[in-house]
Amino acid sequence: MTLDITVKYCRFDELQYGILRPGEEPRFTDKLRANSGMLCDAAFPRMIRHFDFDGTDAAMPGLCEDLLDFLQEYCAAFLAMVEETWGDLDGYYIAHRETMPRLAGLAFLDRGRPREAAACFSQPNMDGENSTWWVPVETEEQRQRALAGGTDLYERPGYAAVHRHRRDQFRDYAVALQNGLEWTRDRAMFGLLPAERGGAGASG
């Protein structure tokens, strides 16, 4: 059995989704926050933990109780350590910005510090390289954005689409923050134009 323990502020889901899919305002339910592609992943490193279990249906309730007790104790100890050492989760992620740049960047955004957030999102070890959107190209501007940013562009007669990596979305968002650009769906899904990367400061 494999379980991923995730500890984050619920508002991190909205912060991250606003970067990945700007302009959309879905209703986040507990299920979406915990088990969907919309959640802000903040999982701990995996560990091996053994529980007494003989494999029978009768022993299953006891296993579930032991597992829930372990999770409650583990998370409570972690949060107590965070509060004592860093004050809150924002402080914890910021302190670990070198290894968790995405979460540190979200923590800086949560604290209203966009410049530091942009620096985190620009780090070479940003995660999200293997998480992608498949997005149809509907306008010539979208095509030019994809070509300018090196986004993977697939074209057939009468059809075109891009593979947009989430890591690249965060990196472009960092540039947009630094250059005072409005973060729009086209910029999020197809990338920035050369003038926008150079600090043109357009707001549209």
Coordinates of N, CA and C in Angstrom, one line a residue:
M1 N 0.9 -1.2 0.0 CA 0.0 0.0 0.0 C 0.9 1.2 0.0
T2 N 0.6 2.2 -0.9 CA 1.3 3.4 -0.9 C 0.4 4.6 -0.6
L3 N 0.7 5.4 0.3 CA 0.0 6.6 0.7 C 0.9 7.8 0.6
D4 N 0.5 8.9 0.0 CA 1.2 10.2 0.0 C 0.6 11.1 1.0
I5 N 1.4 11.6 1.9 CA 1.0 12.5 3.0 C 1.3 13.9 2.4
T6 N 0.2 14.7 2.3 CA 0.4 16.1 1.8 C 0.0 17.1 2.9
V7 N 0.8 18.0 3.1 CA 0.5 19.1 4.1 C 0.7 20.4 3.5
K8 N -0.3 21.2 3.3 CA -0.3 22.5 2.7 C -1.5 23.3 3.1
Y9 N -1.4 24.6 2.9 CA -2.6 25.4 3.1 C -3.6 25.2 2.0
C10 N -4.9 25.1 2.3 CA -5.9 24.9 1.2 C -5.8 26.0 0.2
R11 N -5.4 27.2 0.6 CA -5.4 28.3 -0.4 C -4.2 28.1 -1.4
F12 N -3.3 27.3 -1.1 CA -2.2 27.0 -2.1 C -2.8 26.3 -3.3
D13 N -3.9 25.6 -3.2 CA -4.6 25.0 -4.4 C -5.1 26.1 -5.3
E14 N -5.7 27.1 -4.7 CA -6.2 28.3 -5.6 C -5.0 29.1 -6.2
L15 N -4.0 29.3 -5.4 CA -2.8 30.0 -5.8 C -2.2 29.3 -7.0
Q16 N -2.0 28.0 -6.9 CA -1.3 27.3 -8.0 C -2.2 27.2 -9.2
Y17 N -3.5 27.0 -9.0 CA -4.4 26.8 -10.1 C -4.5 28.1 -10.9
G18 N -4.4 29.3 -10.2 CA -4.5 30.6 -10.8 C -3.3 30.8 -11.7
I19 N -2.2 30.1 -11.5 CA -1.0 30.2 -12.4 C -1.2 29.2 -13.5
L20 N -1.7 28.1 -13.3 CA -1.8 27.1 -14.3 C -3.0 27.3 -15.2
R21 N -4.1 27.8 -14.7 CA -5.3 28.0 -15.5 C -5.9 29.4 -15.1
P22 N -5.3 30.5 -15.5 CA -5.8 31.8 -15.1 C -7.2 32.0 -15.7
G23 N -8.0 32.7 -15.0 CA -9.3 33.1 -15.5 C -10.4 32.1 -15.2
E24 N -10.0 30.9 -14.7 CA -11.0 29.9 -14.3 C -11.1 29.9 -12.8
E25 N -12.3 29.7 -12.3 CA -12.6 29.8 -10.9 C -13.4 28.5 -10.5
P26 N -12.8 27.4 -10.5 CA -13.6 26.2 -10.1 C -13.9 26.2 -8.6
R27 N -14.9 25.4 -8.3 CA -15.2 25.2 -6.9 C -14.4 24.1 -6.3
F28 N -13.5 24.4 -5.4 CA -12.6 23.4 -4.9 C -13.3 22.7 -3.7
T29 N -13.5 21.4 -3.9 CA -14.1 20.6 -2.8 C -12.9 19.8 -2.1
D30 N -13.2 19.2 -1.0 CA -12.2 18.5 -0.3 C -11.7 17.4 -1.1
K31 N -12.5 16.7 -1.9 CA -12.1 15.7 -2.8 C -11.1 16.2 -3.8
L32 N -11.4 17.3 -4.4 CA -10.4 17.9 -5.4 C -9.1 18.3 -4.8
R33 N -9.2 18.8 -3.6 CA -8.0 19.3 -2.9 C -7.1 18.1 -2.5
A34 N -7.7 16.9 -2.3 CA -6.9 15.8 -1.8 C -6.6 14.8 -2.9
N35 N -7.3 14.7 -4.0 CA -7.1 13.6 -4.9 C -7.5 14.0 -6.3
S36 N -6.8 14.9 -6.9 CA -7.1 15.3 -8.3 C -5.9 16.0 -8.9
G37 N -6.0 16.3 -10.2 CA -4.9 17.0 -10.8 C -4.9 18.5 -10.5
M38 N -5.9 18.9 -9.7 CA -6.0 20.3 -9.4 C -5.4 20.6 -8.0
L39 N -5.0 19.6 -7.3 CA -4.4 19.8 -6.0 C -3.0 20.4 -6.1
C40 N -2.6 21.1 -5.1 CA -1.2 21.6 -5.0 C -0.5 20.5 -4.2
D41 N 0.3 19.7 -4.9 CA 1.1 18.6 -4.3 C 2.1 19.2 -3.4
A42 N 2.1 18.7 -2.1 CA 3.1 19.1 -1.1 C 3.4 17.8 -0.3
A43 N 3.7 16.7 -1.0 CA 3.9 15.5 -0.3 C 5.2 15.3 0.3
F44 N 5.2 14.7 1.5 CA 6.5 14.4 2.2 C 7.2 13.3 1.4
P45 N 8.5 13.2 1.7 CA 9.3 12.0 1.1 C 8.7 10.7 1.6
R46 N 8.6 9.7 0.8 CA 8.0 8.5 1.2 C 8.9 7.7 2.2
M47 N 8.3 7.0 3.1 CA 9.0 6.2 4.1 C 8.3 4.8 4.1
I48 N 9.0 3.9 4.7 CA 8.5 2.6 4.9 C 8.0 2.4 6.4
R49 N 6.8 2.0 6.5 CA 6.2 1.9 7.9 C 5.5 0.5 7.9
H50 N 5.7 -0.3 8.9 CA 5.1 -1.6 9.1 C 4.0 -1.6 10.1
F51 N 2.9 -2.3 9.8 CA 1.8 -2.5 10.7 C 1.5 -4.0 10.8
D52 N 0.9 -4.3 11.9 CA 0.5 -5.7 12.1 C -0.8 -6.0 11.3
F53 N -0.8 -7.0 10.4 CA -2.0 -7.2 9.6 C -1.8 -8.6 9.1
D54 N -2.8 -9.5 9.3 CA -2.7 -10.9 8.8 C -3.4 -11.1 7.5
G55 N -3.9 -10.0 6.8 CA -4.5 -10.2 5.5 C -5.9 -10.5 5.4
T56 N -6.6 -10.7 6.6 CA -8.0 -11.1 6.6 C -8.9 -9.9 6.7
D57 N -10.1 -10.0 6.2 CA -11.1 -9.0 6.3 C -11.4 -8.5 7.7
A58 N -11.3 -9.5 8.6 CA -11.6 -9.2 10.0 C -10.6 -8.2 10.6
A59 N -9.3 -8.3 10.1 CA -8.3 -7.5 10.6 C -8.2 -6.1 10.0
M60 N -9.0 -5.9 8.9 CA -8.9 -4.6 8.2 C -9.3 -3.4 9.1
P61 N -10.3 -3.4 9.8 CA -10.6 -2.2 10.7 C -9.5 -1.9 11.6
G62 N -8.9 -2.9 12.2 CA -7.7 -2.6 13.1 C -6.6 -2.0 12.4
L63 N -6.3 -2.4 11.1 CA -5.2 -1.8 10.3 C -5.6 -0.4 10.0
C64 N -6.8 -0.1 9.6 CA -7.2 1.3 9.3 C -7.1 2.2 10.6
E65 N -7.4 1.7 11.7 CA -7.3 2.5 12.9 C -5.8 2.7 13.2
D66 N -5.0 1.7 13.1 CA -3.5 1.9 13.3 C -3.0 3.0 12.4
L67 N -3.4 2.9 11.1 CA -2.9 3.8 10.1 C -3.3 5.2 10.4
L68 N -4.6 5.4 10.7 CA -5.1 6.7 11.0 C -4.4 7.3 12.3
D69 N -4.2 6.5 13.3 CA -3.4 6.9 14.5 C -2.0 7.4 14.1
F70 N -1.4 6.6 13.2 CA 0.0 7.0 12.8 C 0.0 8.3 12.1
L71 N -1.0 8.5 11.1 CA -1.0 9.7 10.3 C -1.3 10.9 11.2
Q72 N -2.2 10.8 12.2 CA -2.5 11.9 13.1 C -1.3 12.3 13.9
E73 N -0.6 11.3 14.5 CA 0.6 11.6 15.3 C 1.7 12.2 14.5
Y74 N 1.9 11.6 13.3 CA 3.0 12.1 12.4 C 2.7 13.6 12.0
C75 N 1.5 13.9 11.5 CA 1.2 15.2 11.1 C 1.3 16.2 12.3
A76 N 0.7 15.8 13.4 CA 0.8 16.7 14.6 C 2.2 17.0 15.0
A77 N 3.1 16.0 15.0 CA 4.5 16.2 15.3 C 5.1 17.2 14.3
F78 N 4.8 16.9 13.0 CA 5.4 17.8 12.0 C 5.0 19.2 12.1
L79 N 3.7 19.5 12.3 CA 3.2 20.8 12.5 C 3.7 21.5 13.7
A80 N 3.9 20.7 14.8 CA 4.4 21.3 16.0 C 5.9 21.8 15.8
M81 N 6.6 20.9 15.1 CA 8.0 21.3 14.7 C 8.1 22.5 13.8
V82 N 7.2 22.6 12.9 CA 7.2 23.7 12.0 C 6.9 25.0 12.8
E83 N 5.9 24.9 13.6 CA 5.5 26.1 14.4 C 6.7 26.6 15.3
E84 N 7.3 25.6 15.9 CA 8.4 26.0 16.8 C 9.6 26.6 16.1
T85 N 9.9 26.0 14.9 CA 11.2 26.4 14.2 C 11.0 27.5 13.2
W86 N 9.9 27.4 12.5 CA 9.7 28.4 11.4 C 8.4 29.3 11.5
G87 N 7.6 29.0 12.5 CA 6.4 29.9 12.7 C 5.2 29.4 12.1
D88 N 5.3 29.0 10.8 CA 4.1 28.5 10.0 C 4.6 27.8 8.8
L89 N 3.7 27.2 8.0 CA 4.1 26.5 6.8 C 4.8 27.3 5.8
D90 N 4.3 28.6 5.7 CA 5.0 29.5 4.7 C 6.5 29.6 5.1
G91 N 6.8 29.8 6.3 CA 8.2 29.9 6.8 C 8.9 28.6 6.5
Y92 N 8.3 27.5 6.7 CA 8.9 26.2 6.5 C 9.3 26.0 5.0
Y93 N 8.4 26.3 4.1 CA 8.7 26.1 2.7 C 9.7 27.2 2.2
I94 N 9.6 28.4 2.7 CA 10.6 29.4 2.3 C 12.0 29.0 2.8
A95 N 12.1 28.4 4.0 CA 13.4 28.0 4.5 C 14.0 26.9 3.6
H96 N 13.1 26.1 2.9 CA 13.5 25.0 2.1 C 13.4 25.3 0.6
R97 N 13.6 26.6 0.2 CA 13.3 27.1 -1.1 C 14.3 26.4 -2.1
E98 N 15.5 26.0 -1.7 CA 16.4 25.3 -2.6 C 16.0 24.0 -3.1
T99 N 15.2 23.3 -2.2 CA 14.8 21.9 -2.6 C 13.3 21.9 -2.9
M100 N 12.5 22.9 -2.5 CA 11.1 22.9 -2.8 C 10.7 24.3 -3.4
P101 N 11.3 24.7 -4.6 CA 11.1 26.0 -5.1 C 9.6 26.4 -5.4
R102 N 8.9 25.4 -5.9 CA 7.5 25.7 -6.2 C 6.7 26.1 -5.0
L103 N 6.8 25.3 -3.9 CA 6.1 25.6 -2.7 C 6.6 26.8 -2.0
A104 N 7.9 27.1 -2.1 CA 8.5 28.3 -1.5 C 7.9 29.5 -2.3
G105 N 7.8 29.4 -3.6 CA 7.3 30.5 -4.4 C 5.8 30.8 -4.1
L106 N 5.0 29.7 -3.9 CA 3.6 29.9 -3.4 C 3.6 30.5 -2.1
A107 N 4.5 30.2 -1.2 CA 4.5 30.8 0.2 C 4.9 32.2 0.1
F108 N 5.8 32.6 -0.8 CA 6.1 34.0 -1.0 C 4.9 34.8 -1.5
L109 N 4.2 34.2 -2.5 CA 3.0 34.8 -3.0 C 1.9 35.0 -1.9
D110 N 1.8 34.0 -1.0 CA 0.9 34.0 0.1 C 1.2 35.2 1.0
R111 N 2.5 35.5 1.1 CA 2.9 36.6 1.9 C 3.0 38.0 1.2
G112 N 2.6 38.0 -0.1 CA 2.6 39.2 -0.8 C 4.0 39.7 -1.2
R113 N 4.9 38.7 -1.5 CA 6.2 39.0 -1.9 C 6.5 38.4 -3.3
P114 N 6.0 39.0 -4.4 CA 6.1 38.5 -5.7 C 7.5 38.4 -6.3
R115 N 8.4 39.3 -5.9 CA 9.7 39.2 -6.5 C 10.5 38.0 -6.0
E116 N 10.3 37.6 -4.7 CA 10.9 36.4 -4.2 C 10.3 35.2 -4.8
A117 N 9.0 35.3 -5.0 CA 8.3 34.1 -5.6 C 8.8 33.9 -7.0
A118 N 9.0 34.9 -7.8 CA 9.5 34.8 -9.1 C 10.9 34.1 -9.1
A119 N 11.7 34.5 -8.2 CA 13.1 33.9 -8.1 C 13.0 32.4 -7.8
C120 N 12.0 32.0 -7.0 CA 11.8 30.6 -6.7 C 11.4 29.8 -8.0
F121 N 10.4 30.4 -8.7 CA 9.8 29.7 -9.8 C 10.8 29.7 -11.0
S122 N 11.9 30.5 -10.9 CA 12.9 30.5 -12.0 C 14.0 29.5 -11.7
Q123 N 14.0 28.8 -10.6 CA 15.1 27.9 -10.2 C 15.2 26.8 -11.2
P124 N 16.4 26.3 -11.5 CA 16.5 25.2 -12.5 C 15.8 23.9 -12.0
N125 N 15.7 23.7 -10.7 CA 15.1 22.4 -10.2 C 13.6 22.5 -10.0
M126 N 12.9 23.5 -10.6 CA 11.5 23.5 -10.5 C 10.9 22.2 -11.0
D127 N 9.9 21.7 -10.3 CA 9.3 20.5 -10.7 C 8.2 20.8 -11.7
G128 N 7.6 19.7 -12.3 CA 6.5 19.9 -13.3 C 6.9 19.6 -14.7
E129 N 8.1 19.2 -14.9 CA 8.6 18.9 -16.3 C 7.7 17.8 -16.9
N130 N 7.3 16.8 -16.2 CA 6.6 15.7 -16.7 C 5.1 15.9 -16.6
S131 N 4.6 17.0 -16.1 CA 3.2 17.3 -16.0 C 2.8 18.3 -17.1
T132 N 1.9 17.9 -18.0 CA 1.7 18.7 -19.2 C 0.2 18.9 -19.5
W133 N -0.1 19.9 -20.2 CA -1.5 20.1 -20.7 C -1.4 19.9 -22.2
W134 N -2.4 19.3 -22.8 CA -2.6 19.2 -24.3 C -3.6 20.3 -24.7
V135 N -3.1 21.3 -25.4 CA -3.9 22.5 -25.6 C -4.0 22.8 -27.1
P136 N -5.2 22.8 -27.7 CA -5.4 23.1 -29.1 C -5.0 24.6 -29.4
V137 N -4.4 24.8 -30.5 CA -4.0 26.1 -31.0 C -5.1 26.7 -31.9
E138 N -5.7 27.8 -31.5 CA -6.9 28.3 -32.2 C -6.6 29.6 -32.9
T139 N -5.5 30.3 -32.6 CA -5.2 31.6 -33.2 C -3.7 31.6 -33.7
E140 N -3.4 32.5 -34.6 CA -2.1 32.7 -35.0 C -1.2 33.2 -33.9
E141 N -1.7 34.1 -33.0 CA -0.9 34.6 -31.9 C -0.5 33.4 -31.0
Q142 N -1.5 32.5 -30.7 CA -1.1 31.4 -29.9 C 0.0 30.5 -30.5
R143 N -0.1 30.4 -31.8 CA 1.0 29.6 -32.5 C 2.3 30.4 -32.4
Q144 N 2.3 31.7 -32.5 CA 3.6 32.4 -32.4 C 4.1 32.4 -31.0
R145 N 3.2 32.4 -30.0 CA 3.7 32.3 -28.6 C 4.4 30.9 -28.4
A146 N 3.8 29.9 -28.9 CA 4.4 28.5 -28.8 C 5.7 28.4 -29.4
L147 N 5.8 29.0 -30.6 CA 7.1 28.9 -31.4 C 8.2 29.7 -30.7
A148 N 7.8 30.9 -30.2 CA 8.7 31.8 -29.6 C 9.3 31.2 -28.3
G149 N 8.4 30.5 -27.5 CA 8.9 30.0 -26.2 C 9.4 28.6 -26.3
G150 N 9.5 28.0 -27.5 CA 10.0 26.6 -27.6 C 9.1 25.6 -27.1
T151 N 7.8 25.9 -26.9 CA 6.8 24.9 -26.5 C 6.6 23.9 -27.6
D152 N 6.5 22.6 -27.2 CA 6.3 21.6 -28.2 C 5.0 21.8 -29.0
L153 N 5.1 22.0 -30.3 CA 4.0 22.3 -31.2 C 3.8 21.2 -32.2
Y154 N 2.6 20.7 -32.2 CA 2.2 19.6 -33.1 C 1.2 20.1 -34.1
E155 N 1.6 20.0 -35.4 CA 0.7 20.6 -36.5 C 0.4 19.5 -37.5
R156 N -0.9 19.5 -37.9 CA -1.4 18.7 -39.0 C -2.3 19.6 -39.8
P157 N -2.6 19.2 -41.0 CA -3.5 20.1 -41.8 C -4.8 20.3 -41.1
G158 N -5.1 21.6 -40.8 CA -6.3 22.0 -40.2 C -6.3 21.8 -38.7
Y159 N -5.2 21.4 -38.1 CA -5.2 21.2 -36.6 C -3.8 21.4 -36.1
A160 N -3.7 22.1 -34.9 CA -2.4 22.3 -34.2 C -2.7 22.2 -32.7
A161 N -1.7 21.8 -31.9 CA -1.9 21.7 -30.5 C -0.5 21.8 -29.9
V162 N -0.4 22.2 -28.6 CA 0.9 22.2 -27.9 C 0.8 21.3 -26.7
H163 N 2.0 20.8 -26.3 CA 2.2 20.2 -25.1 C 2.8 21.2 -24.2
R164 N 2.1 21.7 -23.2 CA 2.6 22.8 -22.3 C 3.0 22.2 -21.0
H165 N 4.2 22.3 -20.6 CA 4.7 21.8 -19.4 C 4.4 22.7 -18.2
R166 N 3.9 22.2 -17.1 CA 3.6 23.0 -16.0 C 4.8 23.8 -15.4
R167 N 6.0 23.1 -15.5 CA 7.2 23.8 -15.0 C 7.4 25.1 -15.8
D168 N 7.2 25.0 -17.1 CA 7.4 26.2 -18.0 C 6.4 27.3 -17.7
Q169 N 5.2 26.9 -17.3 CA 4.2 27.8 -16.9 C 4.6 28.7 -15.7
F170 N 5.2 28.0 -14.7 CA 5.7 28.7 -13.5 C 6.8 29.6 -13.9
R171 N 7.7 29.2 -14.8 CA 8.8 30.0 -15.2 C 8.4 31.2 -16.0
D172 N 7.4 31.0 -16.8 CA 6.9 32.2 -17.6 C 6.1 33.1 -16.6
Y173 N 5.4 32.6 -15.7 CA 4.7 33.4 -14.7 C 5.7 34.2 -13.9
A174 N 6.9 33.7 -13.6 CA 7.9 34.5 -12.9 C 8.3 35.7 -13.8
V175 N 8.5 35.4 -15.1 CA 8.9 36.5 -15.9 C 7.8 37.6 -16.0
A176 N 6.5 37.1 -16.1 CA 5.4 38.0 -16.2 C 5.3 38.9 -14.9
L177 N 5.6 38.3 -13.8 CA 5.6 39.0 -12.5 C 6.6 40.1 -12.5
Q178 N 7.8 39.7 -13.0 CA 8.9 40.7 -13.0 C 8.7 41.8 -14.0
N179 N 8.0 41.5 -15.1 CA 7.9 42.5 -16.1 C 6.5 43.2 -16.0
G180 N 5.7 43.0 -15.0 CA 4.5 43.7 -14.8 C 3.4 43.3 -15.8
L181 N 3.4 42.1 -16.3 CA 2.4 41.6 -17.3 C 1.2 41.0 -16.6
E182 N 0.1 41.2 -17.2 CA -1.1 40.5 -16.7 C -1.0 39.0 -17.1
W183 N -1.3 38.2 -16.2 CA -1.2 36.7 -16.5 C -2.5 36.2 -17.1
T184 N -2.5 36.0 -18.4 CA -3.7 35.6 -19.1 C -3.6 34.1 -19.5
R185 N -4.7 33.6 -20.0 CA -4.7 32.2 -20.4 C -3.8 32.0 -21.6
D186 N -3.7 32.9 -22.6 CA -2.8 32.6 -23.7 C -1.3 32.6 -23.2
R187 N -1.0 33.5 -22.3 CA 0.4 33.5 -21.8 C 0.7 32.2 -21.0
A188 N -0.3 31.7 -20.2 CA -0.2 30.5 -19.4 C 0.0 29.3 -20.3
M189 N -0.8 29.2 -21.3 CA -0.9 28.0 -22.1 C 0.0 27.9 -23.3
F190 N 0.5 29.1 -23.8 CA 1.3 29.1 -25.0 C 2.6 29.8 -24.8
G191 N 2.8 30.5 -23.7 CA 4.1 31.1 -23.5 C 4.1 32.6 -23.7
L192 N 5.3 33.2 -23.6 CA 5.4 34.6 -23.7 C 6.1 35.0 -25.1
L193 N 5.7 36.1 -25.6 CA 6.4 36.6 -26.8 C 7.7 37.2 -26.5
P194 N 8.6 37.3 -27.4 CA 10.0 37.9 -27.1 C 9.9 39.3 -26.5
A195 N 9.0 40.1 -26.9 CA 8.9 41.5 -26.3 C 8.5 41.4 -24.9
E196 N 7.7 40.4 -24.5 CA 7.2 40.3 -23.2 C 8.3 39.7 -22.3
R197 N 9.1 38.9 -22.8 CA 10.3 38.4 -22.0 C 11.3 39.5 -21.8
G198 N 11.3 40.4 -22.7 CA 12.3 41.5 -22.6 C 11.9 42.6 -21.7
G199 N 10.7 42.5 -21.1 CA 10.3 43.6 -20.1 C 9.6 44.7 -20.8
A200 N 8.8 44.4 -21.8 CA 8.0 45.4 -22.5 C 7.0 46.0 -21.5
G201 N 6.5 45.2 -20.6 CA 5.6 45.8 -19.6 C 4.1 45.9 -20.1
A202 N 3.8 45.2 -21.2 CA 2.4 45.3 -21.6 C 1.5 44.7 -20.6
S203 N 0.3 45.2 -20.5 CA -0.6 44.7 -19.5 C -1.8 43.9 -20.1
G204 N -1.9 43.9 -21.4 CA -3.0 43.2 -22.0 C -2.8 41.7 -22.3

